[in-house]
Coordinates of C-alpha atoms in Angstrom, one line a residue:
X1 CA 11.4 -82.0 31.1
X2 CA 10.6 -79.4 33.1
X3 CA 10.2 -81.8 36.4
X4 CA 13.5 -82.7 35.6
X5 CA 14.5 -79.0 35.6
X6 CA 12.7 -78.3 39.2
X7 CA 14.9 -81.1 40.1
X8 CA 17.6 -79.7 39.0
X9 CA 17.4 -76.7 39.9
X10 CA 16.8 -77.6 43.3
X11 CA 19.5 -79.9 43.9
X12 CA 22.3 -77.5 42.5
X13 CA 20.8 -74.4 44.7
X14 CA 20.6 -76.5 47.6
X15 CA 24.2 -77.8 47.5
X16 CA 26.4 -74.3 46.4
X17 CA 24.6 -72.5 49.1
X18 CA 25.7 -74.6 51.6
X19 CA 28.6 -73.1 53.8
X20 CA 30.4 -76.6 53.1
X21 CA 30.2 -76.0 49.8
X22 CA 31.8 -72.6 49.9
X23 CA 34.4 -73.0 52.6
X24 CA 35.5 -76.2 50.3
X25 CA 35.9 -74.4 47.0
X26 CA 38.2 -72.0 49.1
X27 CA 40.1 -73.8 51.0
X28 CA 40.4 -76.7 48.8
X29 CA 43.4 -75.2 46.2
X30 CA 45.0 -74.0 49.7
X31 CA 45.0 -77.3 51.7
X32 CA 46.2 -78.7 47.8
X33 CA 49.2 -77.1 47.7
X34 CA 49.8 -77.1 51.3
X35 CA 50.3 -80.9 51.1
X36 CA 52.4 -80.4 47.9
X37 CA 54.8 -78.1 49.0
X38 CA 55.0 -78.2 53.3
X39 CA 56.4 -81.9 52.9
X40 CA 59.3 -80.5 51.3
X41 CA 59.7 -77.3 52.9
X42 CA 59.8 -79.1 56.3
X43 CA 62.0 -81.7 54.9
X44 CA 64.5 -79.0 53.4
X45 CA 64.8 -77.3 57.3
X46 CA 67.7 -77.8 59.0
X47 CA 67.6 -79.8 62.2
X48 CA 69.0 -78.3 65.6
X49 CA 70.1 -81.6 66.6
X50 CA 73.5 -82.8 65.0
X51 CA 73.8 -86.7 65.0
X52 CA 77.5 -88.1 65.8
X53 CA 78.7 -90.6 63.9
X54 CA 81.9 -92.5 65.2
X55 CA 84.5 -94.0 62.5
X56 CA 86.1 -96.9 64.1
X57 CA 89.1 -97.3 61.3
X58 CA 90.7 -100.5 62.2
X59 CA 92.7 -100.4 58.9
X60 CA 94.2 -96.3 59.3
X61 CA 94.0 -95.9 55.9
X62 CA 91.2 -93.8 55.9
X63 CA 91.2 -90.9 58.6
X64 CA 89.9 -87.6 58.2
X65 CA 87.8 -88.6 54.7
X66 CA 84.0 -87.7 56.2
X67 CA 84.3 -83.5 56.7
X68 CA 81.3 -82.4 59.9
X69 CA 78.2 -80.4 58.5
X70 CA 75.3 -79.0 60.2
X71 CA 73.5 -82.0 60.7
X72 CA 76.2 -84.9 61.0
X73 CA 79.8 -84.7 63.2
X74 CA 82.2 -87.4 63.0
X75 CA 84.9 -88.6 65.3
X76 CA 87.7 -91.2 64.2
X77 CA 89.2 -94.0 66.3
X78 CA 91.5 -96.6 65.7
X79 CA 91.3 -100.3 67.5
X80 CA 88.5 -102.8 67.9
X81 CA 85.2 -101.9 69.1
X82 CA 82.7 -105.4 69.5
X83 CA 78.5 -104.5 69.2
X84 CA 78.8 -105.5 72.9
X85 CA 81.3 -102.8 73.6
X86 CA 79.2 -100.5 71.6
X87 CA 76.0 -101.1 73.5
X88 CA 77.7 -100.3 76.7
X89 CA 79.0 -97.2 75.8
X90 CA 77.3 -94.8 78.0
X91 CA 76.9 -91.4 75.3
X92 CA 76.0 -93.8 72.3
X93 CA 76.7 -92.2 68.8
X94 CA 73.9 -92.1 66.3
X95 CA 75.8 -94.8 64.2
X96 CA 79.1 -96.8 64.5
X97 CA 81.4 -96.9 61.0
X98 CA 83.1 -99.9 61.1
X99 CA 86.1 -100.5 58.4
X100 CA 87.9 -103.5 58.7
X101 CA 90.2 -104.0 55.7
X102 CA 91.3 -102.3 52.8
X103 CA 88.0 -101.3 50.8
X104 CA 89.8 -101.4 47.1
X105 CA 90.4 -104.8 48.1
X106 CA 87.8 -106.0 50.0
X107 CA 84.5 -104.0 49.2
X108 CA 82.5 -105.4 52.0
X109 CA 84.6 -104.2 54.5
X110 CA 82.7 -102.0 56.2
X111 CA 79.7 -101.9 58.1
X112 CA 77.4 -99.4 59.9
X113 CA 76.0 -100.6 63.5
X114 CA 73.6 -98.4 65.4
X115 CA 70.8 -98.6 67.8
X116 CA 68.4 -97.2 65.7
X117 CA 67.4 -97.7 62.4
X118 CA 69.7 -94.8 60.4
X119 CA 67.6 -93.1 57.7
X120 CA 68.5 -93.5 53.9
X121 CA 70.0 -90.3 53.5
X122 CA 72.6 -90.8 56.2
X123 CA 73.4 -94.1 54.7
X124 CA 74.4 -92.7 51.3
X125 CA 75.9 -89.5 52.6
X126 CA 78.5 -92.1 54.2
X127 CA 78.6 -94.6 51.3
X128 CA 78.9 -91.7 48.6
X129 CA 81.6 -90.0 50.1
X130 CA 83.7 -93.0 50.6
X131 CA 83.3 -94.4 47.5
X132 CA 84.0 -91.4 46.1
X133 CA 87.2 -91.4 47.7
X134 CA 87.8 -94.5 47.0
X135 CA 87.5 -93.6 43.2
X136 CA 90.0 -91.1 43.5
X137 CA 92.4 -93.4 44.8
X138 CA 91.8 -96.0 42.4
X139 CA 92.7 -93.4 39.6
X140 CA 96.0 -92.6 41.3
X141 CA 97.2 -95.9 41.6
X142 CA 97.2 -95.7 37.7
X143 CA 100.3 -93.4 37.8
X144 CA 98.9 -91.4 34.7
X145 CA 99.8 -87.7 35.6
X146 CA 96.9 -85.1 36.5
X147 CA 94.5 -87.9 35.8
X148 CA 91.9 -86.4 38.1
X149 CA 92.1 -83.0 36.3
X150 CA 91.6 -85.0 33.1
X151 CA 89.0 -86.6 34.4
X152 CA 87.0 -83.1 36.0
X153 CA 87.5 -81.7 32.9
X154 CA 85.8 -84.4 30.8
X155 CA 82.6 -84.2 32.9
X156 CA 79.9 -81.8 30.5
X157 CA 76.6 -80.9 31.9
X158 CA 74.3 -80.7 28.4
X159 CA 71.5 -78.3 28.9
X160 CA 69.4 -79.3 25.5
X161 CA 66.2 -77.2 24.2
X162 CA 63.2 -79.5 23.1
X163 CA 61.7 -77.8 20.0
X164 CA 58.3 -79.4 18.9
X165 CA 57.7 -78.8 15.4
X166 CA 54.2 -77.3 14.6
X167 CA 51.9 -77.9 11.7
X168 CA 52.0 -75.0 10.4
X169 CA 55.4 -74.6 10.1
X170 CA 56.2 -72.7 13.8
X171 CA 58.7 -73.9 16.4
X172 CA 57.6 -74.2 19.6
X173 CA 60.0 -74.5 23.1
X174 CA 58.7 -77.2 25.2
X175 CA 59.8 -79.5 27.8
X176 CA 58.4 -83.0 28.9
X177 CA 58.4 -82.4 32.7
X178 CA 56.2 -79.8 32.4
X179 CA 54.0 -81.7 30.0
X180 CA 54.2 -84.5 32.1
X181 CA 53.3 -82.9 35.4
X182 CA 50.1 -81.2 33.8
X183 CA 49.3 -84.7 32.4
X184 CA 49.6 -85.9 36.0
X185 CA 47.7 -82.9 37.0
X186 CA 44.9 -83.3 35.2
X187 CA 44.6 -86.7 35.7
X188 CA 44.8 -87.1 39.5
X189 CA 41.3 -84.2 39.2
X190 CA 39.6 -86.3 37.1
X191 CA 39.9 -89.0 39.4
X192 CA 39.4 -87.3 42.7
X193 CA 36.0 -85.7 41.2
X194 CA 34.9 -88.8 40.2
X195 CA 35.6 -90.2 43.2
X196 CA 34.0 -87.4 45.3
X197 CA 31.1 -86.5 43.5
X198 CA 30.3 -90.3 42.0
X199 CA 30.1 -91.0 46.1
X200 CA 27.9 -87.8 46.5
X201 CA 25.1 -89.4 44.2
X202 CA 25.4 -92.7 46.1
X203 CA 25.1 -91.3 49.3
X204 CA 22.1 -88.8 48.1
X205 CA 20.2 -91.4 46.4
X206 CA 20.6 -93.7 49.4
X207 CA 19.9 -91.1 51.9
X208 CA 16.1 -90.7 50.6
X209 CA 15.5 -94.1 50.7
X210 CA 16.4 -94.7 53.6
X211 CA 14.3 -91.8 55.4
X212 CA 10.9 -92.9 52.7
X213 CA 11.2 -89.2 51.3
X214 CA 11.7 -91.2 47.3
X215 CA 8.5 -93.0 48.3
X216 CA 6.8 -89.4 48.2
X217 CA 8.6 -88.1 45.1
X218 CA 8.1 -90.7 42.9
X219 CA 4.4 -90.1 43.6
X220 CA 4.6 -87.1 41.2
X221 CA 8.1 -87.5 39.0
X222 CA 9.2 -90.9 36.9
X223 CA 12.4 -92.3 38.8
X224 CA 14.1 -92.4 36.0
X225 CA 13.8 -88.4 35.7
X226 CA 14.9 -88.1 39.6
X227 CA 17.8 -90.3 39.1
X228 CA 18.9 -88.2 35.8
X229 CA 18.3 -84.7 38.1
X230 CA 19.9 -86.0 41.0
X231 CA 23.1 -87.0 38.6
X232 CA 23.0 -83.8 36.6
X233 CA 22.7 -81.4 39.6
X234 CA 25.5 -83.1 41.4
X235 CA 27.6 -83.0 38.4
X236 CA 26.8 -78.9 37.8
X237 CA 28.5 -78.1 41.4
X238 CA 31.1 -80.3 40.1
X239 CA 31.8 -78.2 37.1
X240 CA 30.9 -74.7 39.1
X241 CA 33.5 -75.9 41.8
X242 CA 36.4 -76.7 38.6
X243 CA 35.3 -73.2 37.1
X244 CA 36.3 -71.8 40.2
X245 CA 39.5 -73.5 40.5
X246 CA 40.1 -72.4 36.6
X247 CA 39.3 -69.0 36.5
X248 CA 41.8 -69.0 40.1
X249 CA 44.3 -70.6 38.0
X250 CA 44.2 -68.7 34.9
X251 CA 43.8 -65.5 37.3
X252 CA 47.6 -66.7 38.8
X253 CA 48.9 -67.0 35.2
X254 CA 47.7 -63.4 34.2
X255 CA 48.8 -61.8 37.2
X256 CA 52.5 -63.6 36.4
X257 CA 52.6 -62.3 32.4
X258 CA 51.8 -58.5 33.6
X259 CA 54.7 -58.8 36.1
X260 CA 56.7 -61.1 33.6
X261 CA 56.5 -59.2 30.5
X262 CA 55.5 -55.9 29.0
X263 CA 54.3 -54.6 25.6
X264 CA 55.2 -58.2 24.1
X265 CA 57.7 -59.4 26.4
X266 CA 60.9 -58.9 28.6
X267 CA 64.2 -59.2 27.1
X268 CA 67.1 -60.4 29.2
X269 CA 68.7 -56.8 29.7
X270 CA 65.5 -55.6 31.0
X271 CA 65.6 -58.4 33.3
X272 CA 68.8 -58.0 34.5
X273 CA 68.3 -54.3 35.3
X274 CA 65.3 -55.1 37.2
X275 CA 67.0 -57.5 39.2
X276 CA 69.7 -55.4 39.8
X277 CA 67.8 -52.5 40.8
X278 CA 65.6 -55.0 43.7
X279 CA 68.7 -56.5 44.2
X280 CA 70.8 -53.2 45.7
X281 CA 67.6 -52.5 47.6
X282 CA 67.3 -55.4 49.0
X283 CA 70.5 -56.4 49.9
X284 CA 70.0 -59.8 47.4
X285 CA 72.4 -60.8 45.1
X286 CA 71.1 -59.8 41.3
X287 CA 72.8 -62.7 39.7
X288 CA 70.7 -65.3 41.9
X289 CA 67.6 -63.2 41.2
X290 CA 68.0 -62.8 37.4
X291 CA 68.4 -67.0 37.5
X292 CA 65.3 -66.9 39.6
X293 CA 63.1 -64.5 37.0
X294 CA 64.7 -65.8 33.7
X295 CA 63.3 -69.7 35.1
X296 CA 60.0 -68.4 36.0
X297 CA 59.6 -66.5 32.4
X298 CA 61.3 -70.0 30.9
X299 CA 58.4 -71.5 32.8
X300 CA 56.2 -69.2 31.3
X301 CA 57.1 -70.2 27.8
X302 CA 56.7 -73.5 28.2
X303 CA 53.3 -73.3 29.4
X304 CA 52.3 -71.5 26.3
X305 CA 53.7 -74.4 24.1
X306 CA 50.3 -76.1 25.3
X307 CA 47.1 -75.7 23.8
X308 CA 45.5 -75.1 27.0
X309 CA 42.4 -74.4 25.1
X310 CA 42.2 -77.9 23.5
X311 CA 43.1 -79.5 27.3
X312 CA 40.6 -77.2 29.2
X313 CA 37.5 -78.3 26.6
X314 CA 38.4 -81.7 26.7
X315 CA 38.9 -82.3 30.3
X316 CA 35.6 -80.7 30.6
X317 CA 34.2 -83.2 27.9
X318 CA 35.9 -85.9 29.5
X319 CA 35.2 -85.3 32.6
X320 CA 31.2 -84.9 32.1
X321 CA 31.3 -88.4 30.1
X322 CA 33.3 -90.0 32.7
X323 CA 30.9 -88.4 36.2
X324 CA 27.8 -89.8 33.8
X325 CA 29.4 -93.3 33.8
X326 CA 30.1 -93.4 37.2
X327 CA 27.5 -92.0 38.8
X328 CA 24.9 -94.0 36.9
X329 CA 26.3 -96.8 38.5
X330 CA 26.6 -95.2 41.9
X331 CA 23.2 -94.4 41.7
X332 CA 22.1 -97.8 41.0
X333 CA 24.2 -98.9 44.4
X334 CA 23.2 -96.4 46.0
X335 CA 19.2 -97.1 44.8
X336 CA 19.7 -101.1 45.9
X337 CA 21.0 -101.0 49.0
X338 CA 19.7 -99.8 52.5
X339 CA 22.7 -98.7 54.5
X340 CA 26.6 -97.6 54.3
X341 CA 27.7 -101.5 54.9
X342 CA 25.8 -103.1 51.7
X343 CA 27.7 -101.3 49.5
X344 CA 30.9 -103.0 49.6
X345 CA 30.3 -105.9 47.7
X346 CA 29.0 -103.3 44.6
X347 CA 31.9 -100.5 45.3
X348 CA 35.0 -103.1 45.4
X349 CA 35.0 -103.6 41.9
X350 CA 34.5 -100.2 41.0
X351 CA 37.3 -98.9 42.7
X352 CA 39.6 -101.4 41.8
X353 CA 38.5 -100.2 38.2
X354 CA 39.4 -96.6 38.9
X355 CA 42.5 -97.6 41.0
X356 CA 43.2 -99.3 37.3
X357 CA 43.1 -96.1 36.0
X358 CA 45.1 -94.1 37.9
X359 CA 47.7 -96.2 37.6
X360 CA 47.3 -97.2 34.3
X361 CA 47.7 -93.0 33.8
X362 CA 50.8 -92.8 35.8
X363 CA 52.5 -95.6 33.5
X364 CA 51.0 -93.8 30.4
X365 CA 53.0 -90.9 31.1
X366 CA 56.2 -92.8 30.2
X367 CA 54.6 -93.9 27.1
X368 CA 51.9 -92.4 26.2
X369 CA 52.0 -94.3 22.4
X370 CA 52.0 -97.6 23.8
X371 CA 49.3 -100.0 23.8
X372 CA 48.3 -100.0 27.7
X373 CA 47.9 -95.9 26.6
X374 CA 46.0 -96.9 23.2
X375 CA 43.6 -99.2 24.5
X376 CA 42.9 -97.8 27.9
X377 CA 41.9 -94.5 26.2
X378 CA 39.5 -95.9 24.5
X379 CA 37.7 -98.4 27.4
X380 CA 34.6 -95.9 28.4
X381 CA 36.0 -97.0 32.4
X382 CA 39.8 -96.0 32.3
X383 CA 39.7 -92.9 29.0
X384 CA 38.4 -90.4 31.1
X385 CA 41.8 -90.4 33.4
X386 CA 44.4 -92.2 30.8
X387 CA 43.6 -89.6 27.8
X388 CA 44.1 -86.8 30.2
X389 CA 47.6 -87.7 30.4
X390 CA 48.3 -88.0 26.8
X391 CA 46.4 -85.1 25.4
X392 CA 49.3 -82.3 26.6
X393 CA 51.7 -84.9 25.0
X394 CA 49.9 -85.1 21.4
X395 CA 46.7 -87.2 20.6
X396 CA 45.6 -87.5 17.3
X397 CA 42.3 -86.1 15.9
X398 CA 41.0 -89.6 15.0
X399 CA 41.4 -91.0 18.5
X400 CA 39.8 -88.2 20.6
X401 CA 36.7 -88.4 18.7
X402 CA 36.5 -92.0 18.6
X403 CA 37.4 -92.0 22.9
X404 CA 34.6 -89.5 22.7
X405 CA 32.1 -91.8 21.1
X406 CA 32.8 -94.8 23.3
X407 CA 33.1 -92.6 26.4
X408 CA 29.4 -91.0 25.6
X409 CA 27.6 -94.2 23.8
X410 CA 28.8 -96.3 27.0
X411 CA 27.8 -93.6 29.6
X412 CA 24.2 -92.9 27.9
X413 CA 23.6 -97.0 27.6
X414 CA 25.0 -97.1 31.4
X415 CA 22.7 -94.4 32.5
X416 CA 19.5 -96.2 30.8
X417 CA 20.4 -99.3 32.7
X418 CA 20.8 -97.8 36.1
X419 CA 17.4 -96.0 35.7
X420 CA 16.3 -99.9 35.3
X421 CA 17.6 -100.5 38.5
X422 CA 16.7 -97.4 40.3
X423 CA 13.1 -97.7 39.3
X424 CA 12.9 -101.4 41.4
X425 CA 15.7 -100.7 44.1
X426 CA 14.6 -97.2 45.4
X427 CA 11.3 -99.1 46.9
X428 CA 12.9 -102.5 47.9
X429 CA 13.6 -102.4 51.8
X430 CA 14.6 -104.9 53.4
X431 CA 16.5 -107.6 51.3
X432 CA 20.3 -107.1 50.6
X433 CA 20.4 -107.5 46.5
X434 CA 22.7 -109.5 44.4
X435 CA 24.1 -109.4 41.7
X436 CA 21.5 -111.9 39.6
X437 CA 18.9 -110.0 41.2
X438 CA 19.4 -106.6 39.7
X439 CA 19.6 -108.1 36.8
X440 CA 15.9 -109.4 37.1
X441 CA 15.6 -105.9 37.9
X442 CA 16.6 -104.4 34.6
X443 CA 14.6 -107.5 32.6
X444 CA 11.2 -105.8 34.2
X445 CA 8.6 -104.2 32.5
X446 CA 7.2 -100.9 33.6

């Protein structure tokens, strides 16, 4: 045991000292939410260029329905205007609007023509607006007086509270989104670790084959002990690396409820005269930032309708069962084979397991009672990333621990299979393995 240790030990000090390691834990939560939230701030910027859009109204029934913005200017022509003509046309628009009959009658009476290939929001800016104007005159042509204030006034925007009803008898504010997107959260880490760090053990293990230093070690540890350090020291800077990223997290959260609430919370007056105050300041309308403030404590709310205790232990749980399983059987690749290329024809199935997973997850969001939910949390390959997404939503007592079991009986049996392999494959050069072959490998006797 205490090889093991020096193993270890080793291992784990050699890896979070590294620079890598460091700059990575850093910059990692950074570059995260960097590609989360830059795609749609750059997609919410306004463009300089405004893109002209010629409607060519052949019928004259429908002039002066599309009203210029920042990003799109029309311009409205009567007559006949052939693709030829249109490709001649020295200053081309960005599109062509062609309407050729009457559109209550005739639905497919108008077309769009331009050079390039329009994007999707241009398309239903223009097919939105003219069919909402085409609604408006349908209801007018039913005579019934102020039928378009009748039917304004009938349209009711519902903003409905989800209350989940404790155990114990409390009622607790929640919403699905949230628990959804924390699901989704936790999920999508599970799977990126396992993906990273399972690869790490491959490409460690395969690394001291390849350069004969195994050949050495194994002169003075079992390999069975190397291949369990190797795992469990990879799987440590895993953990050290989420512990970070929690105690970042939960350091966000706390700084949020001291600004958020005080003595036991922040009432809606005190809100409003906080907002007022920064907002004479400021120059900022206090109305927009109470909205602003009263979400962000709604938010706040929310998150403590989850038992982020119970999801922090068992993604922790579930995430050391599910890095044993995998990286058992990266090891094993990783023992077999002699170079990067070899390892195809052992990784494809195991990532089309994991892909399985994920997606699997992402539909278990939507139900997360069903049967693909059910039975995928309690498969040792796929529970790791499909009960993460159920857990915020409500799992049942019975069914962690029994996940649990599985998830820890199949990784323990996995792990004493791969030592079976590892023993033969970290001293076989030369000779691409099969399949049938590392099976003869785990039938040997020491």
């Amino acid at each position: 045991m205490s090889k093991i240790s020096l193993i270890i030990e080793r291992e784990y000090l050699t890896r979070v000292q590294k620079k890598s390691f460091i700059l990575m834990t850093i910059l990692s939560p950074i570059v995260m939410v960097a590609l989360i939230f830059a795609p749609i701030w750059l997609a919410q910027l306004s463009s300089d260029e405004v893109r002209q859009i010629a409607i060519i109204d052949q019928t004259g029934l429908y002039k002066n329905i599309y009203e210029n913005s920042e990003e799109y200017q029309f311009t409205y022509t009567q007559g006949i205007l052939n693709p030829a003509e249109m490709r001649a046309e020295a200053s081309q628009p960005y599109a062509y609007v062609i309407i050729k009959d009457n559109l209550l009658n005739n639905p497919k009476g108008m077309t769009i023509y331009s050079q390039k290939q329009i994007t999707n929001s241009c398309e239903s800016m223009i097919t939105s607006q003219m069919e909402e104007f085409l609604k408006n005159e349908k209801l007018l042509s039913y005579n019934i007086p102020n039928i378009k204030q009748i039917i304004d006034d009938s349209d009711i925007n519902l903003h409905v509270d989800t209350i989940r009803l404790e155990e114990d008898g409390a009622e607790t504010q929640t919403s699905s989104e949230m628990v959804m997107v924390i699901g989704m959260a936790m999920t999508l880490i599970i799977y990126m670790f396992l993906m990273l760090y399972g690869g790490q053990v491959m490409s460690s293990v395969m690394q001291e084959k390849t350069n004969r230093i195994v050949e050495v070690m194994v002169s003075s540890v079992k390999p069975f002990e190397l291949m369990i350090g190797k795992i469990t020291s990879i799987g440590l800077v895993g953990l050290t690396q989420l512990g970070i990223w929690i105690l970042f997290i939960i350091g966000i959260f706390l700084s949020a409820g001291a600004i958020f609430s005080f003595s036991g919370g922040m009432d809606t007056a005190n809100i409003e005269n906080m907002t007022a105050v920064a907002g004479s300041m400021n120059g900022v309308d206090a109305a927009q930032l109470t909205g602003k403030m009263g979400a962000m404590q709604e938010i706040q709310n929310m998150l403590g309708s989850i038992n982020l205790t119970q999801l922090l232990i068992c993604f922790v749980l579930f995430f050391i069962g599910g890095y044993i399983l995998y990286a058992s059987l990266f090891a094993a690749i990783g023992s077999a084979v002699d170079n990067e290329s070899d390892t195809q024809q052992f990784m494809v199935p195991i990532t089309f397991i994991i892909i399985f997973a994920l997606y699997a997850g992402i539909f278990s969001a939507e139900n997360p009672d069903g049967p693909l939910a059910m039975w995928c949390s309690m498969i040792p390959f796929t529970s790791p990333i499909v009960m993460m997404v159920r857990i915020p939503f409500g799992v049942s007592t019975w069914e962690l621990i029994v996940s649990m079991i599985i998830l820890y009986g199949s990784a323990i049996g996995l792990a004493w299979v791969a030592g079976r392999i590892y023993r033969v494959g970290i001293l076989m050069y030369g000779k691409k393995p099969s399949y049938k072959e590392m099976i003869k490998w785990i039938r040997y006797k020491a």
